[in-house]
Coordinates of C-alpha atoms and ligand atoms in Angstrom, one line a residue:
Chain A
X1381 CA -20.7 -28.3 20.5
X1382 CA -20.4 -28.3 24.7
X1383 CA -19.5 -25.1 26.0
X1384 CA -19.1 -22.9 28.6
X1385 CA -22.0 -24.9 31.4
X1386 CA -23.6 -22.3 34.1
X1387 CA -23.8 -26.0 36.1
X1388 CA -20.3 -26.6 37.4
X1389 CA -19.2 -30.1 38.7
X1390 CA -19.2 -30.1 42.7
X1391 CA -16.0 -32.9 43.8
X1392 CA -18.6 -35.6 45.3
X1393 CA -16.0 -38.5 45.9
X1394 CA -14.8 -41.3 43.2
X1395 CA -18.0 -42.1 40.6
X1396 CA -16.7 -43.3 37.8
X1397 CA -17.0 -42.0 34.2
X1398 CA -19.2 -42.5 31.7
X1399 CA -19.3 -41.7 27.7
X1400 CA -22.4 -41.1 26.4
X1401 CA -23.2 -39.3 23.2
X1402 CA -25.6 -36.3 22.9
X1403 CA -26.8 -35.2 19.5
X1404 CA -24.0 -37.5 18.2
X1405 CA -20.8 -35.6 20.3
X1406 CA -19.5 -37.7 23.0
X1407 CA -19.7 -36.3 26.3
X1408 CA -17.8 -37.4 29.7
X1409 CA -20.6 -38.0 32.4
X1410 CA -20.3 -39.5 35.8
X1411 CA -21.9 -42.7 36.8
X1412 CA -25.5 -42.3 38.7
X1413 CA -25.9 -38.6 36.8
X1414 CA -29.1 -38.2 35.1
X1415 CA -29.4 -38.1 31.3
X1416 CA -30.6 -33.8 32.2
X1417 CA -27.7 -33.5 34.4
X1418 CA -25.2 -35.1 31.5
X1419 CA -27.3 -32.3 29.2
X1420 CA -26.7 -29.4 31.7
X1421 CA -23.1 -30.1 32.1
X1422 CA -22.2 -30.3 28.9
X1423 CA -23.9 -26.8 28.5
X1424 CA -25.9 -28.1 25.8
X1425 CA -29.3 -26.4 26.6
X1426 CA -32.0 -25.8 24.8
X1427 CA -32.2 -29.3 24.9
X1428 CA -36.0 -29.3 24.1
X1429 CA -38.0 -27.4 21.5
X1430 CA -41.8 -27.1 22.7
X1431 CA -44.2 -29.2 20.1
X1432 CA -46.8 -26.1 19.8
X1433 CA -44.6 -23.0 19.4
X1434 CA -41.1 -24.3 18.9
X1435 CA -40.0 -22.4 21.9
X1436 CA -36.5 -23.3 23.7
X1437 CA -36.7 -25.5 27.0
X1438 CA -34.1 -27.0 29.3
X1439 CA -34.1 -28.5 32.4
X1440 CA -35.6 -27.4 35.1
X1441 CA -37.0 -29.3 38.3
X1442 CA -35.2 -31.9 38.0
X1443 CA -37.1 -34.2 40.2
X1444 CA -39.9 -35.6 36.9
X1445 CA -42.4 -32.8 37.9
X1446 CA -42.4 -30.6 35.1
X1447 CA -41.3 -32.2 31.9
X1448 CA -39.3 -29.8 30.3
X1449 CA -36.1 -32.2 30.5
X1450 CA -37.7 -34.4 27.2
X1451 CA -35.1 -35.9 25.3
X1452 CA -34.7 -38.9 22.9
X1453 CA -32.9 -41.5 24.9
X1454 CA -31.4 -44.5 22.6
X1455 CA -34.3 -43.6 20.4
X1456 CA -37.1 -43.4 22.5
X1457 CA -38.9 -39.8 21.9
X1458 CA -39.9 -37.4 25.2
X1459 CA -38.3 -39.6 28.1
X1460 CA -38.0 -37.7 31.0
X1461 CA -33.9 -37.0 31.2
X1462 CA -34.1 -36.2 34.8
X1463 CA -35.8 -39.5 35.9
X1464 CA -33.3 -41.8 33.3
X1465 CA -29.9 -42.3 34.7
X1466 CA -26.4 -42.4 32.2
X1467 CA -25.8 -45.8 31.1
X1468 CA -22.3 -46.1 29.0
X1469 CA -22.8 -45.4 25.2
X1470 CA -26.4 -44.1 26.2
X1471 CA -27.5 -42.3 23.1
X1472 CA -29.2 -39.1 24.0
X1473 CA -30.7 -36.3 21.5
X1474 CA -32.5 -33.4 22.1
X1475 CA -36.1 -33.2 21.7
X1476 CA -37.0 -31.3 18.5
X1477 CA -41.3 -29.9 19.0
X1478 CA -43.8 -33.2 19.0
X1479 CA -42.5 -36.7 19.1
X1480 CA -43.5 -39.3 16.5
X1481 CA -45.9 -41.3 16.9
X1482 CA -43.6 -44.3 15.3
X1483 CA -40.4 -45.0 16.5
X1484 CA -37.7 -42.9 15.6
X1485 CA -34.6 -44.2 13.1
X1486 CA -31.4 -41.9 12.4
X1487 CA -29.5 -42.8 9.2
X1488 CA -26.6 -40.9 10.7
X1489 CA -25.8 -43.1 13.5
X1490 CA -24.0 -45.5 11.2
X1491 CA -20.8 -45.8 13.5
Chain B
X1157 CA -70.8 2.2 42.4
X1158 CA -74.9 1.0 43.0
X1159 CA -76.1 2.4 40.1
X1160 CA -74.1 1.0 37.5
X1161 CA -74.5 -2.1 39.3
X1162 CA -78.1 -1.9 39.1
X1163 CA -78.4 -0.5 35.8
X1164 CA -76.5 -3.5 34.7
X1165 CA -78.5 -6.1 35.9
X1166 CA -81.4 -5.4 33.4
X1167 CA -80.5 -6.8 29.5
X1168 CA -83.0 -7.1 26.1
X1169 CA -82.6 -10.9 27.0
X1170 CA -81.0 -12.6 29.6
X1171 CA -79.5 -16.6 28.8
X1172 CA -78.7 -18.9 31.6
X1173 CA -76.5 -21.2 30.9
X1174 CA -72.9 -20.1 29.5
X1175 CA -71.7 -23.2 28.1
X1176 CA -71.3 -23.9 23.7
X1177 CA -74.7 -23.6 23.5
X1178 CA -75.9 -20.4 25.1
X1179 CA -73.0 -18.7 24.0
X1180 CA -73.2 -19.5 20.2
X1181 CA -77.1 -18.7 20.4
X1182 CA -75.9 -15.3 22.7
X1183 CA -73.8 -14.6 19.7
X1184 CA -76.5 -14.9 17.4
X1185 CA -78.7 -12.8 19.1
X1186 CA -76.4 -9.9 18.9
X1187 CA -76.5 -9.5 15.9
X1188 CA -79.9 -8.5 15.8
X1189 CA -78.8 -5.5 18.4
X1190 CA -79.9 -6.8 21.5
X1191 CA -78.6 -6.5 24.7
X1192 CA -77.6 -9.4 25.9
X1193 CA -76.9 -11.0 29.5
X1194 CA -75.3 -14.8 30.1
X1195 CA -76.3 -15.6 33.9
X1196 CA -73.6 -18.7 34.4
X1197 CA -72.6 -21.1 37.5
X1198 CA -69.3 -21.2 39.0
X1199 CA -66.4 -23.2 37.9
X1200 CA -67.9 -26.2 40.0
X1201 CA -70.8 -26.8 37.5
X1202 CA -71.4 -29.6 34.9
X1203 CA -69.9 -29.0 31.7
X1204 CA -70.4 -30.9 28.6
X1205 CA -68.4 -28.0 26.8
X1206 CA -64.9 -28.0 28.8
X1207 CA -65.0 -31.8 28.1
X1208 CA -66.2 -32.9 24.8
X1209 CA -64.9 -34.4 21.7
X1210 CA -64.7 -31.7 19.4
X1211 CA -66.4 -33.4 16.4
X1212 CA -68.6 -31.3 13.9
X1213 CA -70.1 -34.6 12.7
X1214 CA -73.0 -35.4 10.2
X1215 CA -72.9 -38.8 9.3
X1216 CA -75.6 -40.4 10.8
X1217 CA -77.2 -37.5 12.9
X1218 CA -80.8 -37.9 12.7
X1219 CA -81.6 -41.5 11.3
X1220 CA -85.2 -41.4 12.9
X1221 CA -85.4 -37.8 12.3
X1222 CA -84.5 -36.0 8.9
X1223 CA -85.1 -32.5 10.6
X1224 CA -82.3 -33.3 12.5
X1225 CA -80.2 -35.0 9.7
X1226 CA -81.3 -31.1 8.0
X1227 CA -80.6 -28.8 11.0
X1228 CA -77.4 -30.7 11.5
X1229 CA -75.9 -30.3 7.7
X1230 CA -77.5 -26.9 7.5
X1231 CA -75.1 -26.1 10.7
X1232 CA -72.1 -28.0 9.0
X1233 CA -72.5 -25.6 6.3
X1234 CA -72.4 -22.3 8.3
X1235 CA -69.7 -23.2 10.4
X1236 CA -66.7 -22.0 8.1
X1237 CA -68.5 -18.7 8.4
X1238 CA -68.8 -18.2 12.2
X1239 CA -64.8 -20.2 12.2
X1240 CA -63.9 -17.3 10.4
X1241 CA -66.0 -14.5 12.0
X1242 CA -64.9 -15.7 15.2
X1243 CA -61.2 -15.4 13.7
X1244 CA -61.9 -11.9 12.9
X1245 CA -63.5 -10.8 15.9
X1246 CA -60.7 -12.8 18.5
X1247 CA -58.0 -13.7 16.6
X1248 CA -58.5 -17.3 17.9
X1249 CA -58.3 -19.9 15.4
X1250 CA -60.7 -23.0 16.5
X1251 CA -59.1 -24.9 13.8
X1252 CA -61.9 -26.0 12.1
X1253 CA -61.3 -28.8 10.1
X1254 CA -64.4 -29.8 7.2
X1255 CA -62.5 -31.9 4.6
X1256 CA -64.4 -35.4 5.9
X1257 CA -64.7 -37.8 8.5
X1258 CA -64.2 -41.8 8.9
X1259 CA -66.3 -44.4 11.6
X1260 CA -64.0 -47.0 11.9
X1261 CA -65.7 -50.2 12.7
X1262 CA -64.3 -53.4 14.0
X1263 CA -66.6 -55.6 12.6
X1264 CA -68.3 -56.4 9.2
X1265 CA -71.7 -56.4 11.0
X1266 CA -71.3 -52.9 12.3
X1267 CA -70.3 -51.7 9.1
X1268 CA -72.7 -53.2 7.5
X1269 CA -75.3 -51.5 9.5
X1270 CA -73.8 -48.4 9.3
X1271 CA -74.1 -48.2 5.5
X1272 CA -78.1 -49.4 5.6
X1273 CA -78.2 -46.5 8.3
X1274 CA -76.7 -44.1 6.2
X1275 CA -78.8 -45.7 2.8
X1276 CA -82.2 -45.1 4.9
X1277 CA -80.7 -41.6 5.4
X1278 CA -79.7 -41.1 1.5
X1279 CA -83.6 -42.3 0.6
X1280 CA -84.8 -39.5 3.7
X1281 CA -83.1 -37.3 2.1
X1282 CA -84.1 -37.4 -1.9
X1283 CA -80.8 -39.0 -2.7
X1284 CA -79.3 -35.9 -1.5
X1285 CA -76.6 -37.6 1.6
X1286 CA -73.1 -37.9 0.5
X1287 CA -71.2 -40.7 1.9
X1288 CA -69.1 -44.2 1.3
X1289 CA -68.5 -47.2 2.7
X1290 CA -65.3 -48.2 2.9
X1291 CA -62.9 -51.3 3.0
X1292 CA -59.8 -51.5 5.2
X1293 CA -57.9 -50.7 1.8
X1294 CA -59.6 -47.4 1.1
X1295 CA -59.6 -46.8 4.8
X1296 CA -56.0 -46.9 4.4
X1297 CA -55.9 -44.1 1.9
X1298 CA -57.5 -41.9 4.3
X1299 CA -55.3 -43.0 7.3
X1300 CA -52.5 -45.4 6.0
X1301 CA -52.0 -46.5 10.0
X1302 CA -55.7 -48.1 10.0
X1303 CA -54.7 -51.5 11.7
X1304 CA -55.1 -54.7 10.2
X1305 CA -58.3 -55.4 12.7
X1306 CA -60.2 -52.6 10.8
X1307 CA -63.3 -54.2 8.8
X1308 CA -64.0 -50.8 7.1
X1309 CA -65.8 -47.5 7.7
X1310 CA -68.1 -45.1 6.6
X1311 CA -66.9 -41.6 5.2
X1312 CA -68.7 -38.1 4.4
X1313 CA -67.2 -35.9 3.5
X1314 CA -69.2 -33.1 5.3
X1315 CA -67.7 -34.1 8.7
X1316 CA -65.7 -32.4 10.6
X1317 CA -64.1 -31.1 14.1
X1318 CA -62.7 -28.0 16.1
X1319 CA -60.5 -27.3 18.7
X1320 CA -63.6 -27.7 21.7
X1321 CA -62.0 -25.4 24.5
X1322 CA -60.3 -22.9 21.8
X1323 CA -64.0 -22.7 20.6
X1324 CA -65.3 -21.7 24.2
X1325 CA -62.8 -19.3 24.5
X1326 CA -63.5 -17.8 21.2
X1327 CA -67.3 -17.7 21.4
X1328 CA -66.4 -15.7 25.1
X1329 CA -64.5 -13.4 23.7
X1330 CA -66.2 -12.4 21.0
X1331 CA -69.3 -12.2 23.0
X1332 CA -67.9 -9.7 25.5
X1333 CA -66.3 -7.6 22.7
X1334 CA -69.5 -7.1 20.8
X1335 CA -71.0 -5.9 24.6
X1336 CA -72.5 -9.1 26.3
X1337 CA -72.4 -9.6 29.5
X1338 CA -71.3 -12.6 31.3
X1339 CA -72.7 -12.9 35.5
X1340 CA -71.2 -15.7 37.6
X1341 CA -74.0 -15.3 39.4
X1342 CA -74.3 -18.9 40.9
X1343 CA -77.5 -21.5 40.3
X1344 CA -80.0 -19.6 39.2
X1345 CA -82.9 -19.8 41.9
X1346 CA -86.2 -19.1 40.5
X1347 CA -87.5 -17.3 37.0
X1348 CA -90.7 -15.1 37.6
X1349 CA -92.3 -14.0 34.4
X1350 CA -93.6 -10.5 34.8
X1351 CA -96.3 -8.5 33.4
X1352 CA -93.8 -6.9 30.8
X1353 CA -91.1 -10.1 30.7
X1354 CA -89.1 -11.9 33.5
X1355 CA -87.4 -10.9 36.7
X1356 CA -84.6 -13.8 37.3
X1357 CA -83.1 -14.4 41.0
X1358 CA -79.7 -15.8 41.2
X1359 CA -77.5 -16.0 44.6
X1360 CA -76.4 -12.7 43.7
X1361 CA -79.2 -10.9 43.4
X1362 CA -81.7 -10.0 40.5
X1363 CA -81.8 -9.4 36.9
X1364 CA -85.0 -8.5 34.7
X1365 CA -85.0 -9.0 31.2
X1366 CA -87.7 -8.8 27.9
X1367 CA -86.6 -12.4 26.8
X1368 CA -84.9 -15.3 28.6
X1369 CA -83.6 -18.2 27.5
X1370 CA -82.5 -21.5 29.0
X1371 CA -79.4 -22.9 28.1
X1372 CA -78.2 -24.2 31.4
X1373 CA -77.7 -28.1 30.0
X1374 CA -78.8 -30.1 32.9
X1375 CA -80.2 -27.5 34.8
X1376 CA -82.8 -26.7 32.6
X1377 CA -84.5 -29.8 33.9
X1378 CA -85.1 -27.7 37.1
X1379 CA -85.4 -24.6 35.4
X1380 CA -88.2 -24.8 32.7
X1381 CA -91.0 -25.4 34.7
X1382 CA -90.5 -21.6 35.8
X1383 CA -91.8 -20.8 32.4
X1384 CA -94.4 -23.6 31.7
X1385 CA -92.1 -25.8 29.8
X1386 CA -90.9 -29.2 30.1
X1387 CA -87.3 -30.1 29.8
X1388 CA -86.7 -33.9 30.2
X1389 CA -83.1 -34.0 29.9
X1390 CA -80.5 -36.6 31.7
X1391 CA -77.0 -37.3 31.9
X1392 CA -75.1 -39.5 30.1
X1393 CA -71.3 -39.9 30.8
X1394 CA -68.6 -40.0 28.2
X1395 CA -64.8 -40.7 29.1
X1396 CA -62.1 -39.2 26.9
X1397 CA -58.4 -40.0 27.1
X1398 CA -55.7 -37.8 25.9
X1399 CA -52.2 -39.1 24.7
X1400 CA -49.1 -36.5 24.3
X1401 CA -48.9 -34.8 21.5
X1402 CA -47.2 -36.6 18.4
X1403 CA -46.4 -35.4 14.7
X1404 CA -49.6 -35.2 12.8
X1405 CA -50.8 -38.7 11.3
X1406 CA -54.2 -38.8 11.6
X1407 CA -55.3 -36.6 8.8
X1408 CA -59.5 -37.0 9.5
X1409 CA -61.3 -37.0 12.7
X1410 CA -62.4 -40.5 13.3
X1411 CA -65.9 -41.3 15.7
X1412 CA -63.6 -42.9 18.4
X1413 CA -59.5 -41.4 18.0
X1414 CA -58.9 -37.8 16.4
X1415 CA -56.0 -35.6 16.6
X1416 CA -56.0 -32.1 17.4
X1417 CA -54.2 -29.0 15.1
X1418 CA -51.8 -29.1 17.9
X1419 CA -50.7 -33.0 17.7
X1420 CA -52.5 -33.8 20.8
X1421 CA -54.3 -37.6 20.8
X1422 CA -58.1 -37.4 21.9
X1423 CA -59.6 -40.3 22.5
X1424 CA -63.4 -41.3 23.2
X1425 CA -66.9 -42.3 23.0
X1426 CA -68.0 -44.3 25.8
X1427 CA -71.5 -44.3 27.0
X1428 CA -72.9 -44.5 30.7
X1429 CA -75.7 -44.2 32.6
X1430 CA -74.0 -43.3 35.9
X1431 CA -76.4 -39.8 36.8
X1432 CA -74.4 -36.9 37.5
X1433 CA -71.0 -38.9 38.5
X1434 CA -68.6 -37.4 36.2
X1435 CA -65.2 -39.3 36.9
X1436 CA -62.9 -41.8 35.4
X1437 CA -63.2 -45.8 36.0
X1438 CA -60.1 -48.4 34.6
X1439 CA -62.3 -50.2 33.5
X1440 CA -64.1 -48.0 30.9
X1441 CA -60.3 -46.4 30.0
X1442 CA -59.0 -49.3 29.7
X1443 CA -61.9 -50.2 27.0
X1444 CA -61.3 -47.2 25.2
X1445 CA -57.7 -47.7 25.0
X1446 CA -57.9 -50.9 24.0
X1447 CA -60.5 -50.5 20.8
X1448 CA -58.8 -47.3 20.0
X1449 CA -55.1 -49.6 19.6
X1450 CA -56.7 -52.1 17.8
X1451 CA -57.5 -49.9 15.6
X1452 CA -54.5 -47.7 15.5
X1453 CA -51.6 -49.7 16.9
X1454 CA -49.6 -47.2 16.5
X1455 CA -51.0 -45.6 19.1
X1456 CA -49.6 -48.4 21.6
X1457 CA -46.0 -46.6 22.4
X1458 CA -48.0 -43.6 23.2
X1459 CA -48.1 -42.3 26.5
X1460 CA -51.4 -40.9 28.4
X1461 CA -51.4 -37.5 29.6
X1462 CA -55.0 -36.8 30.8
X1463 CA -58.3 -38.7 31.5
X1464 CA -61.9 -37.2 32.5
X1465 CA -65.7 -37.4 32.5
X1466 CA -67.9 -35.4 31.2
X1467 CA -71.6 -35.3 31.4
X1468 CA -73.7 -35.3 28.2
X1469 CA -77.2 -33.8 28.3
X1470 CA -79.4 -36.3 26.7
X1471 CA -82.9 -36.9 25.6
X1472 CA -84.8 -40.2 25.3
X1473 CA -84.3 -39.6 21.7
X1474 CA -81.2 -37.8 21.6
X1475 CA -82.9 -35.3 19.4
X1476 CA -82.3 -31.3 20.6
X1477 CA -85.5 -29.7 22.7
X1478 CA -85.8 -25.9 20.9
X1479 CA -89.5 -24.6 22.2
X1480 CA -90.8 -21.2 22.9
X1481 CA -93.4 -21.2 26.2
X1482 CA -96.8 -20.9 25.7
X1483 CA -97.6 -20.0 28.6
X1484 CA -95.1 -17.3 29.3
X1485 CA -94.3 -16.1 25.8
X1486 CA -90.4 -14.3 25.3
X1487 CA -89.5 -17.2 27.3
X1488 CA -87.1 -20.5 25.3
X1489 CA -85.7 -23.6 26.0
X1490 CA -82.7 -24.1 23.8
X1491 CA -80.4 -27.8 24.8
X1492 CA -79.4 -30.3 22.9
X1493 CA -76.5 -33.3 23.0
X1494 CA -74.4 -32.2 20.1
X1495 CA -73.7 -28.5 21.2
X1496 CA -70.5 -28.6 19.2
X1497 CA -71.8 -29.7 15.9
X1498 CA -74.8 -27.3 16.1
X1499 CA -72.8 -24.3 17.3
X1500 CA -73.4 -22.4 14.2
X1501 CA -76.8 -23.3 13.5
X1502 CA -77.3 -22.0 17.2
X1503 CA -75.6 -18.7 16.0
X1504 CA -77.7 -18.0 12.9
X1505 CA -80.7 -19.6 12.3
X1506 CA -82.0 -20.8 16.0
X1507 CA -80.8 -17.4 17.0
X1508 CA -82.8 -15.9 14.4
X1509 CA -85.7 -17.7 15.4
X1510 CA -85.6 -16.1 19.2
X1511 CA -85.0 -12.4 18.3
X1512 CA -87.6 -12.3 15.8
X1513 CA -90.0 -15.4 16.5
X1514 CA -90.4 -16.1 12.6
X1515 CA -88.4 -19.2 11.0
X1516 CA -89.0 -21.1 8.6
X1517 CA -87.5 -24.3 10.3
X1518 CA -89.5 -27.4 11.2
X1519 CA -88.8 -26.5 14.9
X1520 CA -92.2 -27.6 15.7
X1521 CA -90.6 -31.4 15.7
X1522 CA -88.0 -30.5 18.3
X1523 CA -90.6 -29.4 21.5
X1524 CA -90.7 -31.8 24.7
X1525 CA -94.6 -32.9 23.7
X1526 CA -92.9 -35.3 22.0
X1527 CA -92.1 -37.7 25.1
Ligands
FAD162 C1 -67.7 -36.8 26.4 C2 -68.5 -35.9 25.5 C3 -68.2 -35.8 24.2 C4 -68.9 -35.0 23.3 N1 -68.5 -34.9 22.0 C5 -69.2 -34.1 21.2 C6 -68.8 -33.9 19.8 O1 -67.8 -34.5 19.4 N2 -69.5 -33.1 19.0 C7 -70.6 -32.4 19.5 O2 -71.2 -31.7 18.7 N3 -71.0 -32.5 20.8 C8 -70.3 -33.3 21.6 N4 -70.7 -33.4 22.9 C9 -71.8 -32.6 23.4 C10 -71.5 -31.2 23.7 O3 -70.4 -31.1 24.5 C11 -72.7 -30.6 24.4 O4 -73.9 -30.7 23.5 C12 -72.6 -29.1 24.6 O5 -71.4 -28.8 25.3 C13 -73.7 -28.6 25.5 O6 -73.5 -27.3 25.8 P1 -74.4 -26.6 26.8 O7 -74.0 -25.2 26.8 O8 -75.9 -26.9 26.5 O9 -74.2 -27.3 28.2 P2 -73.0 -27.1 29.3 O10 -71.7 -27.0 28.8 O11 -73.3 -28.2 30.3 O12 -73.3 -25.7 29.9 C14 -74.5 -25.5 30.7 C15 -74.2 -24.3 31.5 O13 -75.3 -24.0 32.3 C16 -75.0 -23.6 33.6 N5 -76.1 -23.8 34.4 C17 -76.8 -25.0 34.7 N6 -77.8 -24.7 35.5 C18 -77.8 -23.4 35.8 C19 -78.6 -22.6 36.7 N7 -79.6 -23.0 37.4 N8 -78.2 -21.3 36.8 C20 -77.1 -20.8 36.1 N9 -76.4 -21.5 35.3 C21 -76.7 -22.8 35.1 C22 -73.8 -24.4 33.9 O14 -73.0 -23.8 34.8 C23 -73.1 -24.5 32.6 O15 -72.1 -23.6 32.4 C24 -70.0 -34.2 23.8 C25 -70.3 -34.3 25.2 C26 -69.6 -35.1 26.0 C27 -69.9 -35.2 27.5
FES163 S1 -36.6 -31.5 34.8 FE1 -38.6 -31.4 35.5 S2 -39.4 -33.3 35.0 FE2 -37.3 -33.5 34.4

C-alpha cells in the first residue's frame, strides 16, 4: 500500500523511529512528525474523501488552517492530522466522507 | 449605455426587499407576466433569510389564529410544487423534506401543554389537524438517539424543512432566468406615489413602477408610511449553532436540532429581545448546546463549526402583516416571521392576490389595524 511519496525525507539529525499503523499497514515515522506528515510520507494520499461529494483530499497547509488533513486517529473521526503528533502504535485511518456521529469500532483490528 | 440604463429602471412592479419573502412573492408575480424589479440593500443589511432554521413547520402555527393555522398548511401543501418547479427551473435541489416533524420537550408539563395547544387547534379546525403526542418510547421510533431526559413530543406529520440558503439561491436564480431584475441599489430612501403609480429613490438613483411592494423585513417599519400603511414590526434575535457534518441520524427535523441533506448539525431556537444586535453571547450558546445534548447526547463528541445571530422580524402577535394601502392603491405590505414556511404560499396565492387584487383568502385578519 505506501508508494512512491512526492514528500521526500530531508536528514534533520537523530529523531527516533516510530511505528504507527495507517489503514492497518504499519508505517516507519519519525518521532515529533505529525499524523499528515506520517500520511504524506508514506505516499498514502487521498487520505480524505470530502462528506458532500466524495471528492479526494490530502494534506495541505499543514499548519490546522484548512482541514483537509482529517483522519481517524486511534478512532476518533476528523482530527486534524497536521495538529496531532505520531505516538508509537498510533492507529491512523483515512477519513472516508462525513464522520459518525457515534464513535467508531473496527472489527478488523483484532490483532 | 444611458438608455438602457434608464429604460431599465422602470418595471410593472417594483419589490423592495430581496430576502425569502420578496423573492418567493417576485416569483409569484411572474407568473402572471409582469415585469418585475427587486430593489435590495447591500451585503451589510439584516437578514433573517441567510440565517434561519430552515423549518417548513405547521404544528402549532396559529393557536390564536386559525387563518394562520390555514394559510400556513395551505403553504405546506404547495411547497412540493414550487421544490420541484424551482428544481426545473435551476437545477437546485432545496431538499425539501415533508415526511413529519417532532417537538421534543424536556418536561411532562411542556408536553402536556403542547398537546392541549394542538387539541384547541384540532377543535379550530373541525377535527381536521393531524398530530400525536408522543412518549419517549415512540419518540424513539422516530429518532432511536432521543435521550433518556426526553418526556415526549408532539408529531405531525405535515412538517417539514429545506435547505434555507440553497432555497435563496434557488428562488434568485429562478427569478433572474424568468427576467426579474435584481438592483443593489442601497436603502431605499423615499417612495412617492404618483398620479399613475410610484416613483422609488434609492442611493442610486430612481425607479418608477405601476405596483410596489414592501418586502424589506425590518425596513418596512420605516418604509410603509410612504404609502399610508403601518408596519409595526421589531427584531427578535435567534442564535443557531452548527456542528460538522456527521452520517445522517436524525431522520425528522426536530423544533430545536435538525440535520441538513448534507449531514450538517443545525442547532436553534433561542429568543431575545436585544433590538438590532445580531451577534453571538456564551451564554445563550452554551444554553442551546446544552438542552440540545440533553436531548441528543450523542451530539456531545460533536465538534462546533459555526455560530451566528440572526434577526427575526416580529409582530406583537407573531401573526404575518399582508395589506394593500388605501390610501395609495397598487401599493403592499407583505412581512411576516416565518418567511421559510410560507415561501410557497408567498409564490401562489399571496402573489395571486397582488397581481390581480381578487382572493379569496381571509387576508382582511392579517392588516396592521389589528394592534
Ligand atoms: C434564527 C432564525 C430562525 C428562523 N427559523 C425559521 C424557520 O425555521 N422557518 C421559517 O419559516 N422561518 C424561520 N425564520 C424566519 C425567516 O427567516 C424570515 O421570516 C424570513 O427570512 C423573512 O424574510 P424577509 O425577506 O421578509 O426578510 P429579510 O431576509 O430580512 O430580507 C429583507 C430584505 O429587505 C432589504 N431591505 C430592508 N430595508 C430596505 C430598504 N429600505 N431598501 C432596500 N432594501 C431593504 C434587506 O436588505 C433584506 O435583504 C427564522 C428567523 C431567524 C432569525
Ligand atoms: S493540513 Fe491544513 S489543517 Fe491540517
Amino acid at each position: 500500500m505506501p508508494n512512491a511519496s512526492e514528500f521526500p525525507r530531508i536528514e534533520t539529525g537523530a529523531a527516533e523511529w516510530v511505528e504507527v499503523e495507517v489503514d492497518g499497514q504499519p508505517i516507519q515515522v519519525r518521532a515529533g512528525d505529525s499524523a499528515a506528515a506520517a500520511v504524506l510520507a508514506a505516499g498514502l494520499v487521498p487520505s480524505r474523501s470530502t462528506p458532500v461529494n466524495n471528492s479526494p483530499r490530502a494534506p495541505y497547509c499543514m499548519m490546522g488552517v484548512c482541514f483537509e488533513c482529517l483522519l481517524e486517529i486511534d478512532g476518533t473521526e476528523n482530527v486534524q492530522g497536521c495538529m496531532t503528533e505520531v505516538r508509537p502504535g498510533m492507529q491512523i485511518r483515512r477519513q472516508q466522507g462525513a464522520r459518525h456521529a457515534e464513535p467508531v469500532t473496527h472489527e478488523d483490528r483484532q490483532s | 449605455m444611458q438608455a438602457t440604463h434608464h429604460s431599465a429602471r422602470t418595471a410593472d412592479l417594483c419589490l423592495i426587499g430581496g430576502g425569502l419573502v420578496g423573492l418567493a412573492t417576485a416569483l409569484g408575480l411572474q407568473r402572471h407576466g409582469l415585469n418585475v424589479t427587486i430593489l435590495d440593500e447591500a451585503d451589510v443589511a439584516l437578514r433573517a433569510s441567510r440565517g434561519n432554521f430552515g423549518l417548513v413547520w405547521v404544528q402549532g402555527k396559529g393557536d390564536t389564529l386559525p387563518e394562520y393555522a390555514q394559510i400556513s398548511r395551505l403553504s405546506a401543501r404547495l411547497w412540493s410544487d414550487l421544490a420541484s418547479r424551482l428544481r426545473e427551473d435551476t437545477g437546485i435541489d432545496v431538499e425539501l423534506q415533508q415526511r413529519g416533524g417532532l417537538y421534543l420537550s424536556l418536561t411532562e408539563q411542556e408536553v402536556a401543554d403542547r398537546e392541549a395547544m394542538l387539541l384547541r387547534m384540532r377543535e379550530a379546525a373541525g377535527g381536521d389537524y393531524p398530530f400525536e403526542r408522543l412518549d419517549l418510547q415512540q419518540v424513539r421510533d422516530f429518532i432511536p438517539e432521543a435521550g433518556p431526559e426526553v418526556a415526549g413530543a408532539t408529531w405531525c406529520p405535515e412538517d417539514g424543512h429545506v435547505n434555507p440558503l440553497k432555497l435563496m439561491r434557488a428562488l434568485t436564480e429562478a427569478f433572474l432566468k424568468h427576467g426579474g431584475q435584481i438592483a443593489n441599489s442601497g436603502r431605499v430612501e423615499s417612495i412617492t406615489p404618483l398620479a399613475q403609480g410610484f416613483k422609488i429613490q434609492t442611493p442610486e438613483g430612481e425607479w418608477q413602477c405601476q405596483k410596489v411592494v414592501l418586502s424589506a423585513g425590518l425596513g418596512n417599519r420605516t418604509l410603509a408610511p410612504m404609502v399610508g400603511l403601518d408596519a409595526p414590526v421589531f427584531p427578535n434575535r435567534g442564535q443557531v449553532l452548527i456542528a460538522e457534518r456527521v452520517r445522517p441520524f436524525l431522520h425528522y427535523p426536530t423544533g430545536h436540532v435538525r440535520q441538513t441533506g448534507e449531514g450538517t448539525i443545525q442547532v436553534g431556537d433561542s429568543k431575545e429581545d436585544v433590538g438590532f444586535d445580531s451577534g453571538t453571547t456564551t451564554e445563550v450558546m452554551a444554553q442551546i448546546a446544552d438542552r440540545a445534548t440533553r436531548m441528543f447526547p450523542i451530539l456531545r463528541g460533536l465538534r462546533m463549526v459555526r455560530a451566528w445571530g440572526a434577526l427575526r422580524i416580529m409582530t406583537a402577535d407573531g401573526y404575518p402583516l399582508y395589506q394593500a394601502s388605501e390610501q395609495y392603491p397598487g401599493a403592499y405590505l407583505v412581512t411576516c416571521h416565518s418567511g421559510v414556511t410560507l415561501g410557497a404560499f408567498h409564490a401562489g396565492p399571496l402573489a395571486d392576490w397582488i397581481a390581480t387584487d381578487q382572493t379569496d383568502l381571509p387576508l382582511e385578519v392579517f392588516n396592521a389595524q389589528r394592534f
